[in-house]
PDB file of C-alpha atoms in Angstrom:
ATOM      1  CA  MET A   1      -0.226   0.153   0.171  1.00 50.00           C
ATOM      2  CA  ASN A   2       1.292   3.551  -0.875  1.00 55.00           C
ATOM      3  CA  LYS A   3       1.368   6.087   2.123  1.00 82.00           C
ATOM      4  CA  ALA A   4       1.333   9.586   1.083  1.00 85.00           C
ATOM      5  CA  ALA A   5       4.725  10.358   2.243  1.00 89.00           C
ATOM      6  CA  ASP A   6       5.886   7.376  -0.295  1.00 90.00           C
ATOM      7  CA  VAL A   7       4.028   9.421  -3.176  1.00 90.00           C
ATOM      8  CA  ARG A   8       5.804  12.559  -2.463  1.00 91.00           C
ATOM      9  CA  ALA A   9       9.155  11.225  -2.570  1.00 93.00           C
ATOM     10  CA  LYS A  10       8.557   9.830  -6.329  1.00 94.00           C
ATOM     11  CA  SER A  11       9.300  12.000  -9.195  1.00 94.00           C
ATOM     12  CA  PRO A  12       6.156  13.558 -11.441  1.00 93.00           C
ATOM     13  CA  ASP A  13       7.296  10.929 -14.578  1.00 95.00           C
ATOM     14  CA  GLU A  14       7.050   8.153 -11.575  1.00 96.00           C
ATOM     15  CA  LEU A  15       3.780   9.200 -10.478  1.00 96.00           C
ATOM     16  CA  GLU A  16       2.122   9.510 -14.034  1.00 96.00           C
ATOM     17  CA  ALA A  17       3.563   6.286 -14.495  1.00 97.00           C
ATOM     18  CA  SER A  18       2.091   4.652 -11.362  1.00 96.00           C
ATOM     19  CA  LEU A  19      -1.156   6.416 -12.283  1.00 97.00           C
ATOM     20  CA  VAL A  20      -1.061   4.495 -15.484  1.00 97.00           C
ATOM     21  CA  ASP A  21      -0.398   1.331 -13.801  1.00 97.00           C
ATOM     22  CA  LEU A  22      -3.055   1.631 -11.130  1.00 97.00           C
ATOM     23  CA  ARG A  23      -5.438   2.408 -13.846  1.00 98.00           C
ATOM     24  CA  ARG A  24      -4.794  -0.898 -15.933  1.00 98.00           C
ATOM     25  CA  GLU A  25      -5.056  -2.578 -12.669  1.00 96.00           C
ATOM     26  CA  GLN A  26      -8.441  -1.141 -11.792  1.00 96.00           C
ATOM     27  CA  PHE A  27      -9.898  -1.885 -15.249  1.00 96.00           C
ATOM     28  CA  ASN A  28      -8.192  -5.460 -15.329  1.00 95.00           C
ATOM     29  CA  LEU A  29     -10.289  -6.075 -11.558  1.00 94.00           C
ATOM     30  CA  ARG A  30     -13.328  -4.496 -13.552  1.00 93.00           C
ATOM     31  CA  PHE A  31     -13.178  -6.942 -16.155  1.00 92.00           C
ATOM     32  CA  GLN A  32     -12.488  -9.512 -13.547  1.00 93.00           C
ATOM     33  CA  ARG A  33     -15.670  -8.633 -11.856  1.00 92.00           C
ATOM     34  CA  ALA A  34     -18.016  -8.594 -15.041  1.00 92.00           C
ATOM     35  CA  THR A  35     -16.829 -12.087 -15.661  1.00 92.00           C
ATOM     36  CA  GLY A  36     -16.960 -13.686 -12.348  1.00 90.00           C
ATOM     37  CA  GLN A  37     -13.229 -13.919 -11.927  1.00 90.00           C
ATOM     38  CA  ASN A  38     -12.763 -11.312  -9.092  1.00 83.00           C
ATOM     39  CA  GLU A  39     -11.074 -13.209  -6.427  1.00 83.00           C
ATOM     40  CA  SER A  40      -9.754 -10.217  -4.481  1.00 85.00           C
ATOM     41  CA  VAL A  41     -13.066  -7.691  -3.932  1.00 86.00           C
ATOM     42  CA  GLY A  42     -11.187  -5.881  -1.582  1.00 93.00           C
ATOM     43  CA  ARG A  43      -8.219  -4.663  -3.934  1.00 94.00           C
ATOM     44  CA  VAL A  44     -10.957  -2.821  -5.867  1.00 94.00           C
ATOM     45  CA  ARG A  45     -11.255  -0.393  -3.387  1.00 95.00           C
ATOM     46  CA  VAL A  46      -7.311  -0.014  -1.944  1.00 95.00           C
ATOM     47  CA  VAL A  47      -6.639   0.940  -5.996  1.00 96.00           C
ATOM     48  CA  ARG A  48      -9.314   3.376  -5.808  1.00 96.00           C
ATOM     49  CA  ARG A  49      -7.965   5.071  -2.858  1.00 96.00           C
ATOM     50  CA  GLU A  50      -4.309   4.571  -4.204  1.00 96.00           C
ATOM     51  CA  ILE A  51      -5.403   6.238  -7.774  1.00 97.00           C
ATOM     52  CA  ALA A  52      -6.945   9.151  -5.572  1.00 96.00           C
ATOM     53  CA  ARG A  53      -4.132   9.575  -3.596  1.00 95.00           C
ATOM     54  CA  VAL A  54      -1.503   9.716  -6.789  1.00 96.00           C
ATOM     55  CA  LYS A  55      -3.986  12.433  -8.407  1.00 96.00           C
ATOM     56  CA  THR A  56      -4.110  14.459  -5.021  1.00 95.00           C
ATOM     57  CA  ILE A  57       0.075  14.824  -5.187  1.00 95.00           C
ATOM     58  CA  ILE A  58       0.126  15.620  -8.833  1.00 96.00           C
ATOM     59  CA  ALA A  59      -2.824  18.490  -7.906  1.00 96.00           C
ATOM     60  CA  GLU A  60      -0.832  19.801  -5.462  1.00 94.00           C
ATOM     61  CA  ARG A  61       2.025  20.163  -6.896  1.00 94.00           C
ATOM     62  CA  ALA A  62       0.710  21.497 -10.128  1.00 94.00           C
ATOM     63  CA  ARG A  63      -0.907  24.528  -7.520  1.00 94.00           C
ATOM     64  CA  ALA A  64       2.389  25.176  -6.144  1.00 93.00           C
ATOM     65  CA  SER A  65       4.100  25.357  -9.954  1.00 91.00           C
ATOM     66  CA  ALA A  66       1.086  27.726 -10.674  1.00 91.00           C
ATOM     67  CA  LYS A  67       1.227  29.999  -7.662  1.00 86.00           C
ATOM     68  CA  SER A  68       5.294  30.307  -7.357  1.00 75.00           C
TER      69      SER A  68
END
């Protein structure tokens, strides 16, 4: 699980890459649920929150750079 401090330590390129990976995983989990193959139902919630965490950090950095 990514903690906010771990996410903040990443570079912008790493954040974008992890966001792409998390969205791909979210898609795969949704697809598994639709086909009845989903075994880890709790993982959907975790991935959704990790995506929100990464997007929040990206937005904070964008606001900080726009302010300066």
